[in-house]
Every structure is written in C-alpha cells, then in structure tokens.
C-alpha cells in the first residue's frame, strides 16, 4: 500500500507496525486500543470481538476492532495465554494540546515472561522468564541458565556441565517452570530439550540470534547493569557461560520493556548441588505442586502445607517445595525456627495476624518502578509498612537464630510509610484519571486549586439563584457539557423572558441554551483550576513513585525476609494442625521413621483412620526393602509417603510421624505407575525402561529410589529377569536406599542371595475367599498374590471370580510340587532366554566371507542356516 494514499494516522500506524511485525499492536485512539488489518483479524477471532472497518484513504476499508482502554488488561491476558505478544502503542501527548497528529510510540511489549499486571498473574506462583546459552568448551558441552521473575525482581542463574547436558537443562526447566524461554541456536542440537519444551510446557520460545551473544555486547550489557567490576563482584570466571544467558535476558527486557531494568539489582548464583535433584517424573509422581490428572493444587503437598498469609509467602513456599535443601545445617536452621514458632503460640498467632495485613510488596514495588501503580496500590504499600515493626518484634521474640536474622533484615521503612501517608488520602481512588488522590495540606497549590473549584461550584449555585430572581424564570438552570462548557438552559415557554445580555449557543427541542460574559469568566476560572489540579496531582504522584523506587533495595530485602517468616510460621501452623513432629536431620545414611503417614492422603481422608507404618533404610544391610502384597493394599502409598517425608524434612518442615531420623538424600527417583507415551511412539514398557535407565545412570549412594512393579510390561520371565538385574545393580553398584515393590513373589528369595535386601509385605487378613487389607507393613514376604480377591473387590461379577478360583485350583493341583513354595531357578531362566546356538551354525558363520557374497548368495546362505536350525 503506497504511503501517500493513506491517512496521516494510518501512515503513523504502518511505521510503528513495521517495527513490530510479530506482535499484535494495541494502537491507542482516545479511550480505545484499536487493531487493524491482520492484527484485527487475529484479535477478533481470538477475543470474539466484532470486526468492523475503517476508512484510511483507500477504496478498501481496513479491518478493525478495538477494546476499551480502561479494561485492556483482560484482553491482553487472553492473548498472552494463547501464545501471542502484544505491543502497547500509547499516545505520548495530550490530544487536546497536540498540534496536528498526536505523537504515539510503543511503550512496552507484553510477553508471557514479562507480565507485571496483578490481574494477569497467579498470586501464589512466580512467573519466570528463562534464558539458556550453551557452547562446547574443551570437548564438553556447557550451558549458562538464568531465570528471572520480572514481577518480583528475582533473578537466579547457574552453569551446567554434564556428560548428558540435555537432562540437566530439563531438570532446571522443571524446577522453575518458566512461561517464556529465550534459547540460543546451539540449543536446537539438543532434541531432548526441545521435545520436552514442546510436549511438557506451555512456554513461549524465542530464538535469539548468535549476534545477541557476542563478547563485546555481553560485556557492555553486564557492566551497564551491574557496574564495571561485575565479573569479580559476581564471581564469574573468564570462561563461565552464565553472563551470556544473563545478558541475553537483560537485552530482551530492554527491547520489550523499554525501562524498569533497575528492578534486577543482582543475580543469585546457585549450584545444582545446593538442592535435592528431582526429575520431572519424580515431581509428577509425588504430586508436589499439582495433581497428575487434574493439575490442581488440592491433593498436593503444596495444598497441605500452605498455611501462609501473604502472596509472597505462597510463592516462596512453592519454590522451597520445588527445591529441597541438601545442606543439613541450613535445613536444621529452618527446623529450629519452626520449632520456636511452634512452641510460641501467642507470638505465632500475633505474627500471622500481622502478616495477614501485608500486601504483595514484591509486585507492588515492580509496578511502582514501572510507573503503572495506582494510588490505591501505593497506599497498600504504605499500610504494609505500618505492619513491619510488629512483624519484626514478634519474629525476634521467638528466639531462634534464623528468626532473629530475618527480623534484622526487615527494615521498618518508617520514612516510606510517612511519605505515603503524608501524600495520599486515606481512601485513594482506584485510578488517577479524575484526581482526588493527594491529601489536603500536602501541597499548597493543590489546596488552593481545590478551593477555587469548590468555591466555583458555590458561585454557580449563587449565580443560578440570582439569575432566576432577575429574569423571573423559575426553571432556569446552569449546566455543563464538554462541547459548550457551562451554559444557561431555559425552557421554550420562558424564552420571551430571556434578557438581551444572554447569548444563544444551542437550540433544543424543549428549550434554548445561552451563555453570559459573567458565566464565561467563571467557567474559565473553574475549568482552568480543574485542568491544573489534575496535572499537578499527576506530577506529585509521579514524584512519590520516584521516591519509592529509589528505595528498591530496602524494599526487596524486607519483602524476602517477610516471605520467609510467612513460610516458617505456616510450617509451624501446619505442624500444629496436622500433628507433625520435628525430624532429626543429619548427614548420616539412615532413614528411620516411626509411625509415618502420607501427608496428603490423611488430609483427603479426614474422618477416616490412616494406618501409620515404620520404615528403616540405610546404605548397609537395610539398603533395599523388597515389598510384596496385592494391589490396592497400600504399597504405592507407603513408598510415596516415605519420599514425601524425606522431602518435607529437607525443606524445613515438620513431618507426619511419631518420630523421624532423616539422613540427607541428594535426590529422589521414582518409577511408579504405567502409562503409554503415544505422542512419542513409546509403549508402557519402553517408558518404564527409559525411566529405570535414567535412575540407574544418575542415582548416587545418597539417593532415595522408589521402584514400583519393574518389568510388568513384558513377559513374566523377561520381567523377573529385568527386575532381579535392576536389584542387583542398585545393591552392588549404587548402594542407595531403595523401596522396591513387586508382584513377582519369586524375587523374595533375593533376601538370602543379595546383601542389603529385606523382605516386607503389606499384611492381609483372609477369611475364606474374602480378604481385608490391614494397610500395615510387616517383615517377610507375602504368602499369596490375592489377585482374584482384589478382582472381586473391584466389582468383577461373582460368576467370573468363582470360575477363576476353580481354574486356579486346577492349575495348582496339576502343577508339579504344587505344595512347595515356588522359587525361580534363575539359571533356568537364563538358559530359557539365551538358548545355545547349534555348533554347525556357528561353524558356517565363522567360515563364510560376507564381503564376497552377492545378494542372491546371501539369501541362499540365510536359507541354508534356517534349514540347519530346523533340523536341530
């Protein structure tokens, strides 16, 4: 479309759109954001908006749709959720004062990872933007990974170096679950990473060009953000890849947000070894933050432990659950703090009451920094500051070293509180559009302008009364509209009584409207005061936001301390409500739990009795518990509860047990349940074996491994062979604590054959053909599989289960040595699975020269071998 044929406004639109071809441009026109052409077609479809047209200087009308300015966040949120980016094009000057075309420009590009609006964010979940940079160094792949939550200012980074880098990157993505990922071209070589992102996340992926990672650009970006000595101050070696990931993230924010980068004051460098390793499979199986089926919070560990009062605390609790500690001293510091809060009932109650009045300091600060905070939100920050002295006092009163440390980190922020209280009215408006936010006595000019306005309205009432009396027109009234300003309205029946000093401005159906010199003078005085007052309030409010933004470091440090106190107090409250005990955590290899319970299931079964069980695991003679028993008896629940108890202890929470001694585990691995991965073309058995392979490759002697029914996806002999081989490998080569549930009763003989294996079973009470699950784990192997009884409990027709019993009795009676317990001869199994090859076949294979065979000769040779085997 030739530019000279379009209207000036559309010409301006095309110039802006050319710079943002991949975003939907929200183009501000008055009280609406308008979209045109392809953007309009997309938005009308995705947002179900009415599509209209606009004359823009061509015969063909431009497709157009729009959304109200005051409610645009709702529409942007829906587009972001569908994977689009939105460029906000704002009017950069007051249309009433503009000469010619109003200046417009993009003030921000909203993407999934850069959202700061509270209406578009989950209050209990961080919204991470991720940046990954990988490169081969000295023959090995390394990666720098950075995660930043723009809404809170949190930024964390680590460098990964592993034999298999893909799984290490996936583990970090699973730990933080970013909503947007910036990748370098090199990451495309890691098919497992790209497949994981595509299949298991809803993250928007942005491929950054190699030019974004040039050394000079990285150096300039990091120095500009963190100062000239950034590398030494942040502890980055010369060949570290983390700065490349951080710089790419910062440059992306500069491109999209235009300003506000000062919110990221520092980057916390963490090491993978600081936290317990939890694979994506383990996180899903243990249902830490969302259930496997409904992806809900209810029914998860997060749901059970969330007794927090603040949004900041909710987000931190989720982060702690996702990242359990492996340092016993750090864990015990948290546990001691929880113990102090647990015993100090009054102080804890007062602390939680004060916390319940705390607003989201982290995200409020970000909105203030970006200049998008409302007067009401700033007042909320002031109200929060008023609670800080009480929070600090109650935390310090409880006595634990960590609580005292956190109390010291809380800045009372009294100066900010006073600044806000002195500036804003007690109940400020939701927006600054119509003014009314600045309190009386703060600024003399504001007070003076308000007196003029209020006095002006009094003058209007007096003038109206005076004119009625002078003209004898009883229904004369003074009104106002934006077109004519103030006017005198007289009904048609009294127009003859209108004096000559009135100048007619507008004729109505039922009357006439007039102005007078006196009214016009009053109008100028009032309207001038109103416009000046609005402008002055905006200026004073902007100054307030600037003053608060200057204290961002104090606010950020205080917010983090308050969030930690909230989580610790929540742990104490959960322990009190759910009858938890303080675990003993150390660096030993021992996990001993007395009367342990499943933290989630016991809450789901409120009113029903949950049967507790003991557990003893170490890296010696109790390194593997081989658990047998029927389905539905509670094997999976028992194994999961031990994993959850270990995880709860290592995040600093009390645990559901009578007592617990937890030697720190560096990782939890699970292989529970069976499911096909049809999208990847994998059967149940392939998925199972892939997960087992990952466990055997990555588990260490300090890990906790949970294996449920290994080998059931294939034939009986194959399955038993694999199961035994896995047990032998774990015991002999890894030596970690393992819970292994199986239906293969033949495997129970391994207790005598393999050091460290102990048999346990889930007790069952049997009366005739009826069984009762006692849910109690006891030493020794199960005496039966109870498969038919379980089928009966599941609702199989009585005729079917009766027939099954008859068939079973026939099979047992016809089996040789049917009165003896079955013990599998593994030498027989090996011979069965690996039959000897006839010597004649071997000899022929040795003698043949494959390279000289023609295709026809090769086919004949194969036919000859087949005949030889058949004769055998």
PDB file of C-alpha atoms in Angstrom, residues 751 759-761 777-782:
ATOM      1  CA  UNK A 751      16.972 -61.685  50.672  1.00  0.00           C
ATOM      2  CA  UNK A 759      11.569 -58.651  52.540  1.00  0.00           C
ATOM      3  CA  UNK A 760       8.460 -56.814  53.690  1.00  0.00           C
ATOM      4  CA  UNK A 761       4.811 -57.208  52.810  1.00  0.00           C
ATOM      5  CA  UNK A 777       3.754 -53.265  56.542  1.00  0.00           C
ATOM      6  CA  UNK A 778       5.398 -56.241  58.247  1.00  0.00           C
ATOM      7  CA  UNK A 779       8.657 -58.145  57.809  1.00  0.00           C
ATOM      8  CA  UNK A 780       8.736 -61.145  55.483  1.00  0.00           C
ATOM      9  CA  UNK A 781       7.378 -61.968  52.021  1.00  0.00           C
ATOM     10  CA  UNK A 782       3.681 -62.081  51.120  1.00  0.00           C
TER      11      UNK A 782
END
